[in-house]
Short mmCIF file of C-alpha atoms and ligand atoms in Angstrom, two decimals:
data_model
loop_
_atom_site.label_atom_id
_atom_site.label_comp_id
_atom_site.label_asym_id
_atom_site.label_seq_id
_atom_site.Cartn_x
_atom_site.Cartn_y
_atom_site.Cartn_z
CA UNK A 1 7.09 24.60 16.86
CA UNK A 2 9.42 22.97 18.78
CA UNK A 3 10.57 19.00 18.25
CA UNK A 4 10.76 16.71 21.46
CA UNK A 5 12.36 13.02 20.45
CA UNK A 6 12.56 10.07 23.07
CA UNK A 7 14.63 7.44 23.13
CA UNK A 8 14.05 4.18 23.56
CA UNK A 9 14.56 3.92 27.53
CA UNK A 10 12.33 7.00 27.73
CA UNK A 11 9.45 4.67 26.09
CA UNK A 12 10.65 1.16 27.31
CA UNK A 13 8.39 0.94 30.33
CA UNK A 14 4.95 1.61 30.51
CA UNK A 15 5.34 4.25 33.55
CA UNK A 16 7.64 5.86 31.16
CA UNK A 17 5.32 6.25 28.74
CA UNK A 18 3.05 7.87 30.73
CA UNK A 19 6.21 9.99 32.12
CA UNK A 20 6.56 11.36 28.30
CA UNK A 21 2.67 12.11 28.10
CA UNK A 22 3.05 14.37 31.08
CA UNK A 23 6.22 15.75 29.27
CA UNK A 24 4.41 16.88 26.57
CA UNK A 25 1.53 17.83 27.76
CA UNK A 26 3.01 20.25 30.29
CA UNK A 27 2.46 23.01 27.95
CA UNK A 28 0.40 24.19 25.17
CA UNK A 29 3.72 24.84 22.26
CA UNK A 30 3.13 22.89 19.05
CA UNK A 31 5.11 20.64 19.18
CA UNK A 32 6.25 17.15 16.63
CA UNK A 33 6.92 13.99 19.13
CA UNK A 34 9.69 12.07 17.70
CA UNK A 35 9.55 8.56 19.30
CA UNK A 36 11.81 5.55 19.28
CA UNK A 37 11.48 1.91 19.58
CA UNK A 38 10.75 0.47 23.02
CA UNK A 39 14.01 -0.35 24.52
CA UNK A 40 15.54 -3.65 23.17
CA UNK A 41 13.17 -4.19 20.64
CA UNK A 42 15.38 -3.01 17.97
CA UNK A 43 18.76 -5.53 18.63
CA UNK A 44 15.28 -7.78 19.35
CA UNK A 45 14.46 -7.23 15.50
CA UNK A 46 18.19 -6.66 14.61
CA UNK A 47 18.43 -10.84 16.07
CA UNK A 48 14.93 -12.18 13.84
CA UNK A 49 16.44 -10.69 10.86
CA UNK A 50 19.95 -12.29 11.12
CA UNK A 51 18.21 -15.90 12.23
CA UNK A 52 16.00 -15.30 8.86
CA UNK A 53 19.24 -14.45 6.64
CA UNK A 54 20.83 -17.70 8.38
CA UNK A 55 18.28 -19.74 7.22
CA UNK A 56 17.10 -20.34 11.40
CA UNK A 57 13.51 -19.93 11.04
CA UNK A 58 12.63 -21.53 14.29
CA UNK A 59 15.06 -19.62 15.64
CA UNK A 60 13.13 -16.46 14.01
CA UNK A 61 10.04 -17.62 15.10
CA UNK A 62 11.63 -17.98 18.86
CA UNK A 63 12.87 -14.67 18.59
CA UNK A 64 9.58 -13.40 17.46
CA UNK A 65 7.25 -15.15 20.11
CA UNK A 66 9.80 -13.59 22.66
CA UNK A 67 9.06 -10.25 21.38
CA UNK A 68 5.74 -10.91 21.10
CA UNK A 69 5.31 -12.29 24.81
CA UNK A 70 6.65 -8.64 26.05
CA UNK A 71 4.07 -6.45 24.06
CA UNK A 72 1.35 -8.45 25.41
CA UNK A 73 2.59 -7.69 28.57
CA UNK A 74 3.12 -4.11 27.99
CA UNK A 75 0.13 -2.70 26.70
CA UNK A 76 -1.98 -3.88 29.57
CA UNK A 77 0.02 -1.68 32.36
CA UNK A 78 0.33 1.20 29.62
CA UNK A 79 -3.26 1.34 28.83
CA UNK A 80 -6.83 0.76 31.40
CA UNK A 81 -9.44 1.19 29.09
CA UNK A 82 -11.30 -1.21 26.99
CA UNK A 83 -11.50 0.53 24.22
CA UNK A 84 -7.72 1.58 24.34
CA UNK A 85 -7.23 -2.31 25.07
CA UNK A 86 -8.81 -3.19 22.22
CA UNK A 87 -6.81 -1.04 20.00
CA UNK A 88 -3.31 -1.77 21.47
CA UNK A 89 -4.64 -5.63 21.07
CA UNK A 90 -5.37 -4.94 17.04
CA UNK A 91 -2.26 -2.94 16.31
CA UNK A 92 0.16 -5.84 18.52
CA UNK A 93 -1.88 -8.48 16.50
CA UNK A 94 -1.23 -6.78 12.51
CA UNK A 95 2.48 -5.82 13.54
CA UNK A 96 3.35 -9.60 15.11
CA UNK A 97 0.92 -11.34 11.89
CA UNK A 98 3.20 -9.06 9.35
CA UNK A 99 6.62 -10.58 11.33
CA UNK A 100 5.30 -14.54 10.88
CA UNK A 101 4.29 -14.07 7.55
CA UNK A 102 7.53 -12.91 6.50
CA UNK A 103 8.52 -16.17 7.81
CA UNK A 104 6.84 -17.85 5.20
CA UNK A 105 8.19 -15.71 2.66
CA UNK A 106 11.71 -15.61 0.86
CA UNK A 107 13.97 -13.18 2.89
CA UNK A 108 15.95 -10.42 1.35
CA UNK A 109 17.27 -7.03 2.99
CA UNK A 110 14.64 -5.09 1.75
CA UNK A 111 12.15 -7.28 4.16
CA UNK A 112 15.12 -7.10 6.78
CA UNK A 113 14.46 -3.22 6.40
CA UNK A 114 10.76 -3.77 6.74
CA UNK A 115 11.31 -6.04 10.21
CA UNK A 116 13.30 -3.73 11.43
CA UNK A 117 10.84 -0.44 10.87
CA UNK A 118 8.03 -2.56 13.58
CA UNK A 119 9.68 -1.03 16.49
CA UNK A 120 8.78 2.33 15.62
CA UNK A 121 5.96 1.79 14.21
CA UNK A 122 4.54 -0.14 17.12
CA UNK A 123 5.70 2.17 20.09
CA UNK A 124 4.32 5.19 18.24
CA UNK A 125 0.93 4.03 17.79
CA UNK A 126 0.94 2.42 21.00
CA UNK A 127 1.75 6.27 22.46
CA UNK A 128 -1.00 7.40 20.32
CA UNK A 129 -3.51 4.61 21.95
CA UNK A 130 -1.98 6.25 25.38
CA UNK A 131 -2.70 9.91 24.45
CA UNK A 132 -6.54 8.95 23.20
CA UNK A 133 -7.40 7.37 26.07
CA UNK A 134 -6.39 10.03 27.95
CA UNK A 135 -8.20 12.91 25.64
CA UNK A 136 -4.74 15.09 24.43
CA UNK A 137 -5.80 15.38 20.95
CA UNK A 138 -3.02 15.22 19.16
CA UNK A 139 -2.15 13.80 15.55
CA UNK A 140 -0.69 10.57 13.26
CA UNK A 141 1.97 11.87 11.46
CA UNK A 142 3.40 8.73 9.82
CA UNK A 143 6.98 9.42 9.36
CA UNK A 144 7.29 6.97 5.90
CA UNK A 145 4.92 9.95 4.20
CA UNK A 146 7.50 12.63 4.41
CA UNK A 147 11.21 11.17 5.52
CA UNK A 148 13.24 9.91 2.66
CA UNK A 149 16.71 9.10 1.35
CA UNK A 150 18.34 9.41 -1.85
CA UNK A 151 20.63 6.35 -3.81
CA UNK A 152 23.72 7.96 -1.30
CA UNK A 153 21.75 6.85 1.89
CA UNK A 154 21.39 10.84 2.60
CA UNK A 155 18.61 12.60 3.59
CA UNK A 156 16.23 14.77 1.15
CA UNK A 157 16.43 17.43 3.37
CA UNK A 158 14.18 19.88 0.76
CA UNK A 159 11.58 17.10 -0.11
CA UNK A 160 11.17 16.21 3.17
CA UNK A 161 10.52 20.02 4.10
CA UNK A 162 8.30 20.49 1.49
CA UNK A 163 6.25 17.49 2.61
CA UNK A 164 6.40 17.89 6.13
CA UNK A 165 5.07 21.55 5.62
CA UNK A 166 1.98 20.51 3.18
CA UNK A 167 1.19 18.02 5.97
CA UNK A 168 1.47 20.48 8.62
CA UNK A 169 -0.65 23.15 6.49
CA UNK A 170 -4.42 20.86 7.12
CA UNK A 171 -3.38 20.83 10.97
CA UNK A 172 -2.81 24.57 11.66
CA UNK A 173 -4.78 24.72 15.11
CA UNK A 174 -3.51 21.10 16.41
CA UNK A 175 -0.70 21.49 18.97
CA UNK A 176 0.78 17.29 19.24
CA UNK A 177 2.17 16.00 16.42
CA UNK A 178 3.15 11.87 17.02
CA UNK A 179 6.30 10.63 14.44
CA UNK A 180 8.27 7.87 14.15
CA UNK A 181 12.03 8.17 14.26
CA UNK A 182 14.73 6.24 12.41
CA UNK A 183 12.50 4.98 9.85
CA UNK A 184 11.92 6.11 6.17
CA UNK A 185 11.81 5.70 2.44
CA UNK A 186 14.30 5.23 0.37
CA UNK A 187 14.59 6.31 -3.38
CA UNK A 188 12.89 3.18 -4.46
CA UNK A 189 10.03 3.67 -1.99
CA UNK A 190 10.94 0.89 0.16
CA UNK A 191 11.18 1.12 3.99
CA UNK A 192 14.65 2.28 4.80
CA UNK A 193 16.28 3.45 7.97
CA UNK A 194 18.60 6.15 9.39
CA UNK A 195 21.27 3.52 10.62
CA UNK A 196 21.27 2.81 14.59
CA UNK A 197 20.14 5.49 16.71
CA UNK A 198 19.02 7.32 13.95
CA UNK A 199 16.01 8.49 15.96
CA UNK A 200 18.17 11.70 17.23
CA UNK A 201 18.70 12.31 13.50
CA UNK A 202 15.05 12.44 12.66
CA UNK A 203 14.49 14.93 14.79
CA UNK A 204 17.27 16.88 13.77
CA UNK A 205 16.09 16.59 10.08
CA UNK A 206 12.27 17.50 11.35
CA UNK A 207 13.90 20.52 13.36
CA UNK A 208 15.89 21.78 10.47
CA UNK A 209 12.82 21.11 7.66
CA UNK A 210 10.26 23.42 9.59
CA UNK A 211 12.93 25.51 11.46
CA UNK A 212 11.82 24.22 14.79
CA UNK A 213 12.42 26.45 17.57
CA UNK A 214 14.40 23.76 19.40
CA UNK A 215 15.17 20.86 19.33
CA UNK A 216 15.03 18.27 22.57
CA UNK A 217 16.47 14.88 22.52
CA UNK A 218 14.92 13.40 25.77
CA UNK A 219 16.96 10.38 26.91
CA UNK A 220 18.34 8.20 30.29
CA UNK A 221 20.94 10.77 31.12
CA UNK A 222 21.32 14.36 32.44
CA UNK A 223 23.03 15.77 29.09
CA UNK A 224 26.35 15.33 27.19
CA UNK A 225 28.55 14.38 29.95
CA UNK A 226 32.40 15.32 29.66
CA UNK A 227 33.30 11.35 28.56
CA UNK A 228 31.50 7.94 28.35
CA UNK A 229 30.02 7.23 31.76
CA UNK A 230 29.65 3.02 30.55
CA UNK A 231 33.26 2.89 30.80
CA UNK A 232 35.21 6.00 33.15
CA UNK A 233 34.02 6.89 37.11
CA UNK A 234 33.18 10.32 37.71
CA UNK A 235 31.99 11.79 34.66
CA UNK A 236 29.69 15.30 34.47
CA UNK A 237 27.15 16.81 32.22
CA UNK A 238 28.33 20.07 30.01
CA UNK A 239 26.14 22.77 30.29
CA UNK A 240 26.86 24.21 26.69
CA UNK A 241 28.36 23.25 23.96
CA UNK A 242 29.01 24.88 20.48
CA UNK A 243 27.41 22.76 17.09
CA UNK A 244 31.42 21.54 15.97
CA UNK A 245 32.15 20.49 19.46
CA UNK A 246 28.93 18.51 19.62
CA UNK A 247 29.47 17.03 16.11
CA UNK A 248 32.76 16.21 16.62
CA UNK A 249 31.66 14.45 19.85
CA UNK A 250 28.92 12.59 18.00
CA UNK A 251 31.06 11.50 15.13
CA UNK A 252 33.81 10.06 17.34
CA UNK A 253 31.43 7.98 19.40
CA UNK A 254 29.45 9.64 22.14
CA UNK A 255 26.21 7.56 21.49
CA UNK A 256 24.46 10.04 23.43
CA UNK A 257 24.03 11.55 19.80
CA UNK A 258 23.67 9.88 16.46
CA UNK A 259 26.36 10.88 14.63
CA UNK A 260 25.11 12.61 11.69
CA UNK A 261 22.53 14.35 14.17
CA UNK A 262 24.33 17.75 14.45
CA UNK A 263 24.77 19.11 10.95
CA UNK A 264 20.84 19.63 10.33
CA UNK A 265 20.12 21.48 13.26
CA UNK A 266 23.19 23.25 12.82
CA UNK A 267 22.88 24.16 8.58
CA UNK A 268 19.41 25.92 10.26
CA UNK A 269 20.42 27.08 13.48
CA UNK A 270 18.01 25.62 15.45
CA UNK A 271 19.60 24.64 19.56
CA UNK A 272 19.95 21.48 20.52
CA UNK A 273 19.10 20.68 24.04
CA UNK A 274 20.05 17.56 25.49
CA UNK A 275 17.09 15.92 28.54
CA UNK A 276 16.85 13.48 30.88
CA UNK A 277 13.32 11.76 31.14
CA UNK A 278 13.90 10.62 34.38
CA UNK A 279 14.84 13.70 35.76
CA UNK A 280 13.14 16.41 33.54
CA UNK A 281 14.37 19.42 36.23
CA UNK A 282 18.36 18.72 35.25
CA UNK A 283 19.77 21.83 32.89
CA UNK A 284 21.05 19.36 30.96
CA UNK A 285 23.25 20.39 28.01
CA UNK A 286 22.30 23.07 25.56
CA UNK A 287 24.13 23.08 21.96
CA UNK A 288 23.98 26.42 19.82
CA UNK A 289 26.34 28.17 17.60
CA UNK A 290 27.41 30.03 19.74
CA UNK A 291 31.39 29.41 21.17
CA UNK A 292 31.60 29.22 25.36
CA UNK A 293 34.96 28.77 26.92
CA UNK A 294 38.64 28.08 26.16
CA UNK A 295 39.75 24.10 26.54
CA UNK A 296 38.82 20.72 26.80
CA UNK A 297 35.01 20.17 27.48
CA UNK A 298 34.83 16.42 26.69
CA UNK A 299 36.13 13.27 25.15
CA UNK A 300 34.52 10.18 23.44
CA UNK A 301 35.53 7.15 21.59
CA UNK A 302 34.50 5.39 18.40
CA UNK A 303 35.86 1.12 18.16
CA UNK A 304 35.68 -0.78 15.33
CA UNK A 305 38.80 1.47 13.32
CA UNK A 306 41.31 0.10 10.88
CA UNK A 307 44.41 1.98 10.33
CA UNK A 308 46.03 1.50 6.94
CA UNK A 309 49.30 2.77 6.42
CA UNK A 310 50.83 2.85 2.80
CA UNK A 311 54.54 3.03 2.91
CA UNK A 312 56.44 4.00 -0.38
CA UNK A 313 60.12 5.48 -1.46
CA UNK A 314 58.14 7.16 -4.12
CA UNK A 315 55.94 9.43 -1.77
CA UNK A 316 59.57 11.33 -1.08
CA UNK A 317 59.04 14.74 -1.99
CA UNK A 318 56.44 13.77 -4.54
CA UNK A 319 53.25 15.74 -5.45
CA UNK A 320 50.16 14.47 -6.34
CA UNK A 321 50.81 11.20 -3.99
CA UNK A 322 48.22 12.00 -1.45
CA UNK A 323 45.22 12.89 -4.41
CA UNK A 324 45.79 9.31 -5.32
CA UNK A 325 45.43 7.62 -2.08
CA UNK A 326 42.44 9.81 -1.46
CA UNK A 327 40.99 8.64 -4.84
CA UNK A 328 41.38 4.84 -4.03
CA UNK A 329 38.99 5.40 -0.98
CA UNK A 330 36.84 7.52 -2.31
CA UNK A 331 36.10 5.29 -5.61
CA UNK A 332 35.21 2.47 -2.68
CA UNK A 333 33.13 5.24 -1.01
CA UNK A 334 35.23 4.62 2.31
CA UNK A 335 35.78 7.88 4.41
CA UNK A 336 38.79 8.31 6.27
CA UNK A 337 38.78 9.49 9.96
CA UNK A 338 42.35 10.23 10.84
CA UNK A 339 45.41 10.74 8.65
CA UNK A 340 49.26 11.18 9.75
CA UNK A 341 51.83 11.39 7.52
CA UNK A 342 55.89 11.22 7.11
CA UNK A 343 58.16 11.91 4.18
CA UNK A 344 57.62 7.58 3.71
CA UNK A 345 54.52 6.73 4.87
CA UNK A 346 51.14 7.52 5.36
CA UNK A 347 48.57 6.07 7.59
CA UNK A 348 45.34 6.65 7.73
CA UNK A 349 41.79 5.10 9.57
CA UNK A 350 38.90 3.94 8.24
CA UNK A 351 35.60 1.77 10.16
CA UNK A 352 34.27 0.56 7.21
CA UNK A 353 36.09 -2.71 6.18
CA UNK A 354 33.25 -3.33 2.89
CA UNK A 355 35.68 -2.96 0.23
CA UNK A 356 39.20 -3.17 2.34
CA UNK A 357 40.37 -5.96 -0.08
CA UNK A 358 39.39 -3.94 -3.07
CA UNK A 359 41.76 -0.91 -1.47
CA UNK A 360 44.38 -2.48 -0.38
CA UNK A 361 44.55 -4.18 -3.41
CA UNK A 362 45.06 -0.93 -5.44
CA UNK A 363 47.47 0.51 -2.34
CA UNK A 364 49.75 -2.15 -3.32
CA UNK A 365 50.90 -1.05 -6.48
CA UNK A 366 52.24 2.21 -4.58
CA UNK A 367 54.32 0.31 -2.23
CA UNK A 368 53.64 -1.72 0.96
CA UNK A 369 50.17 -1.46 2.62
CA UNK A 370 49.96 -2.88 6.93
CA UNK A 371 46.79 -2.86 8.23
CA UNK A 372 45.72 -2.82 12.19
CA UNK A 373 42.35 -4.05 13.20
CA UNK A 374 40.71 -3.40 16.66
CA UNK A 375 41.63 0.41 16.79
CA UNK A 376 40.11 3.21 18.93
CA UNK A 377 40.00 6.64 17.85
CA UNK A 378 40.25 8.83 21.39
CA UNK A 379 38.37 12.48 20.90
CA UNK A 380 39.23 14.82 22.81
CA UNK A 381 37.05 17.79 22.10
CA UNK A 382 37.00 21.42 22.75
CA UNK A 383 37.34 24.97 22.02
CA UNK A 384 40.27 26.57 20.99
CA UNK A 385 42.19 23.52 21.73
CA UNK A 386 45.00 24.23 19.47
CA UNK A 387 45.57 27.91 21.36
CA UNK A 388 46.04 25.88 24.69
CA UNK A 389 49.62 24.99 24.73
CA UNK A 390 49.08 23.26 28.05
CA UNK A 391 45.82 20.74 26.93
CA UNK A 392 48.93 18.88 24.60
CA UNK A 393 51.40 17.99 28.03
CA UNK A 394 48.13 16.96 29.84
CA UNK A 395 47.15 14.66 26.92
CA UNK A 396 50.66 13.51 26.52
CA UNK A 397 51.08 13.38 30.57
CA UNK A 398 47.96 11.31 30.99
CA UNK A 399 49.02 8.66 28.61
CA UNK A 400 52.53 8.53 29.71
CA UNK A 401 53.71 5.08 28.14
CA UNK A 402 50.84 4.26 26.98
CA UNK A 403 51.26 2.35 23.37
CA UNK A 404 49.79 5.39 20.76
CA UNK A 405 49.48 4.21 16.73
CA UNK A 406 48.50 7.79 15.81
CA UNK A 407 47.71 11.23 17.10
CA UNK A 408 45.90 14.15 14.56
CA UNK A 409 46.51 17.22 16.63
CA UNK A 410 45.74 20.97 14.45
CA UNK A 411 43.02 19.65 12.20
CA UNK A 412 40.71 22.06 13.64
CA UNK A 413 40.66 23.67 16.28
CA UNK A 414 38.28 21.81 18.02
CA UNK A 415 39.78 18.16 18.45
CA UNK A 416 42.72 16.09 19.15
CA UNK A 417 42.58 12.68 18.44
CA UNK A 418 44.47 9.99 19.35
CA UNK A 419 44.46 6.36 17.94
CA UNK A 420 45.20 3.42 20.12
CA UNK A 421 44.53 -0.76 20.36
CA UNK A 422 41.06 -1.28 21.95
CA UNK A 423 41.82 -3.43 24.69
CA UNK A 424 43.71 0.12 25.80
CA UNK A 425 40.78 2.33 25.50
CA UNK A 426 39.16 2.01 28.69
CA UNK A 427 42.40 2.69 30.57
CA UNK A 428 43.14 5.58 28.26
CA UNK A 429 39.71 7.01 28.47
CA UNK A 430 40.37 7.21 32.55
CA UNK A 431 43.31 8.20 32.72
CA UNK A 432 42.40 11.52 30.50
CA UNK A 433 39.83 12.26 32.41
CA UNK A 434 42.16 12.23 35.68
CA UNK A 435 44.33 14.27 33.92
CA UNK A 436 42.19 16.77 31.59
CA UNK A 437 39.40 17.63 34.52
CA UNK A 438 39.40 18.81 37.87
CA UNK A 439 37.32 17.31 40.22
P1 ADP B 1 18.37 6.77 23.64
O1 ADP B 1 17.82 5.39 23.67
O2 ADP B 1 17.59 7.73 24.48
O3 ADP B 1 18.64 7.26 22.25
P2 ADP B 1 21.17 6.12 23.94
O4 ADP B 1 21.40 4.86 24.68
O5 ADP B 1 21.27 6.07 22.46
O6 ADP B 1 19.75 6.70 24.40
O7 ADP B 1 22.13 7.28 24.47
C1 ADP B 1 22.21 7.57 25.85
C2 ADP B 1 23.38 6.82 26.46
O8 ADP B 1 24.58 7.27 25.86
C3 ADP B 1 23.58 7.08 27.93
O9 ADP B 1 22.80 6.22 28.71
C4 ADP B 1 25.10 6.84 28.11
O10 ADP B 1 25.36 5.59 28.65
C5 ADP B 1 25.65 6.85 26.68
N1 ADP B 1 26.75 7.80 26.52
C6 ADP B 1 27.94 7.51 25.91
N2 ADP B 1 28.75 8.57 25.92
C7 ADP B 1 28.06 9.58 26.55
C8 ADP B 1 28.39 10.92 26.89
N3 ADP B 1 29.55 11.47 26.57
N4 ADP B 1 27.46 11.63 27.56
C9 ADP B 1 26.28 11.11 27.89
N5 ADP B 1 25.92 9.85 27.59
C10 ADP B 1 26.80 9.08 26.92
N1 LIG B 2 15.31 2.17 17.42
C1 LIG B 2 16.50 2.52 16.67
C2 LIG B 2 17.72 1.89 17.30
O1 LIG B 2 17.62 1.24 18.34
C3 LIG B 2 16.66 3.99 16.51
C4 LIG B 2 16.89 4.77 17.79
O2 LIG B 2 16.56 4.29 18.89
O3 LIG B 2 17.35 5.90 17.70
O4 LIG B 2 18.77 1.98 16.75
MG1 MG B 3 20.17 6.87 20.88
#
């Protein structure tokens, strides 16, 4: 069984939709279709729930109309056949009657979870309408029966095996299997999610539960490409990459990947390939446990860091100091990124602000706490980094006098990273790439 997940460009347009029909119907492997939203139609939902918790209900109801409007418009190119007309008509109509009722309706962030679950929901069973009409027989597998996370926000990876395979038992001879990504239960049975662009995680989690034989995460680009092609010129896919590299990659802000998406398939061993819709022929980039090559492969960047640093006379030669810094975040359930430290201070980064006041609160009473906002954490990522004495000068060339708040080099051997201001990033992010890559 292998697991084939689209994102949401790869279903946004009608012809695309029929692009991922012939994908998956080019040969006769079982096979679980992980599908995300239409393009857009997440932030689309992300914008009626945040109108609704503002108290803007005309503004919802815009926003909703809008979305509405492009449906309608959508499932007459996807589908020519009255009776798949029909269908795509009754399952636009419940989905779009469910979002103006809840405009009637007190709002809370459970129903903000529910709004936000229609996308998937909608461009799955509009695939489904796509694959009936044109006779692949294939089967509903309605991701909120077997995906589910605990009171952490983690994944059940055992119950959802165990339900996944009972489901799978009653279809042994079917080969198409049609999920929805990013959504699921949580543990009080209400709609949940996997956090944005958790559809890549879904399929991870669906690929480790069954121990798929691979896993494919078909999207608008030729593979994992060596840094973010938004923001630097002349960037190029990697070919392979090991699990760590890829996770490191994820984590640090390569959105090609969610990044949680790697440890699943890599706790099971199941290879990760990386596909371009568009261009189905490309290699692409191919992630396995397996180690290839000595250097840099690629860098990323995650925005949106803080960087705390706690300064104190006491932390002089003193044990124990760092177990109680550590326990100040972790009783807020804040993880750290990066951490430097000197015989005075410590610094450290964090992206989730929730319960900054809380911490800094309690960092006070060990000496002086400075904060920095608007941070970028620069990944470079690799194998055997720390063996290449050379990789270090490049990094250190490229940025020249470039303003640096911290660098985390030995770690692991897979990563440097470097901390700067974000209105640097872009700059940084080219010039490493000048300086890391041959061309
Ligand atoms: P999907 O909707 O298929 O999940 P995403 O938009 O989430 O697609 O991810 C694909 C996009 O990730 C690409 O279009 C590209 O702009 C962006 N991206 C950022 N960093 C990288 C990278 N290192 N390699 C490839 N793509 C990247
Ligand atoms: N539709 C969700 C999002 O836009 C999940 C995904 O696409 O992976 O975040
Ligand atoms: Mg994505």
């Amino acid at each position: 069984m292998k697991i084939m997940k689209f994102g949401g460009t790869s279903v946004g347009k009608p012809e695309r939709m029929h692009q991922v029909k012939d994908l998956i119907t080019r040969d006769n492997q079982r096979k679980i279709v992980v599908l995300s939203a239409l393009s857009g139609t997440t932030n689309a939902l992300v914008g009626i729930g945040d109108a609704l918790a503002e108290g803007k209900k005309d503004l919802a109801k815009e926003r909703i109309d809008a979305l509405h409007a492009h449906y309608l418009d959508f499932y007459k190119e996807l589908l020519q056949s009255d009776a798949g007309r029909s269908k795509a008509e009754k399952i636009i109509k419940e989905h779009f009657e469910f979002l103006n009722i809840i405009l009637k309706i007190s709002f809370n962030e459970a129903i903000n979870r529910d709004i936000l679950a229609q996308g998937e929901l909608l461009s799955t069973k509009l695939f489904y309408t796509l694959l009936e009409e044109k006779d692949v027989p294939a089967v509903f597998l309605p991701a909120l029966e077997y995906m589910s996370i605990d009171e952490n926000g983690e994944p059940e990876l055992g119950k959802i095996s165990d339900r996944l395979k009972t489901i799978l038992k009653n279809y042994e001879k079917e080969t198409v299997f049609v999920t929805q990504g990013y959504i699921c239960k949580n543990h009080r049975h209400e709609v949940d999610n996997l956090k944005r662009g958790g559809s890549d995680y879904t399929a991870s989690l669906i690929g480790a539960a069954i121990k798929a034989s691979v896993i494919e995460i078909w999207t608008d680009i030729d593979g994992m490409h060596n840094n973010d092609p938004r923001v630097v010129d002349r960037t190029r896919p990697i070919a392979e990459m090991s699990f760590d590299e890829a996770a490191e990659l994820a984590y640090f802000g390569a959105k090609i990947l969610h990044p949680a998406s790697i440890w699943p398939a890599q706790t099971y061993n199941v290879p990760v390939r990386l596909l371009n819709t568009m261009q189905p022929e490309a290699a692409g980039t191919t992630i396995t446990a397996e180690e290839t090559g000595v250097g840099v492969k690629a860098i990323a960047a995650k925005d949106g860091i803080i960087a705390v640093k706690i300064k104190s006379s006491r932390m002089l030669l003193a044990y124990g100091f760092l177990r109680k810094v550590f326990e100040i975040f972790e009783k807020y359930k804040t993880p750290i990124d990066m951490i430097t430290t000197s015989e005075v201070a410590v610094s450290v980064t964090i992206d989730d602000d929730t319960h900054l006041k809380e911490i800094t609160a309690e960092l006070d009473k060990f000496g002086s706490t400075e904060l920095d906002y608007n941070q970028s954490i620069i990944c470079v990522a690799g194998n055997m980094i720390a063996e290449n004495t050379g990789m270090i000068r490049d990094v250190v060339v490229a940025l020249g006098d470039f303003p640096v708040r911290m660098v985390s080099y030995g770690g692991s051997k897979n990563n440097v990273s470097i901390l700067v201001d974000t209105k640097y990033k872009n700059e940084a992010l080219q010039r490493l790439n000048d300086e890391l890559f041959q061309w």
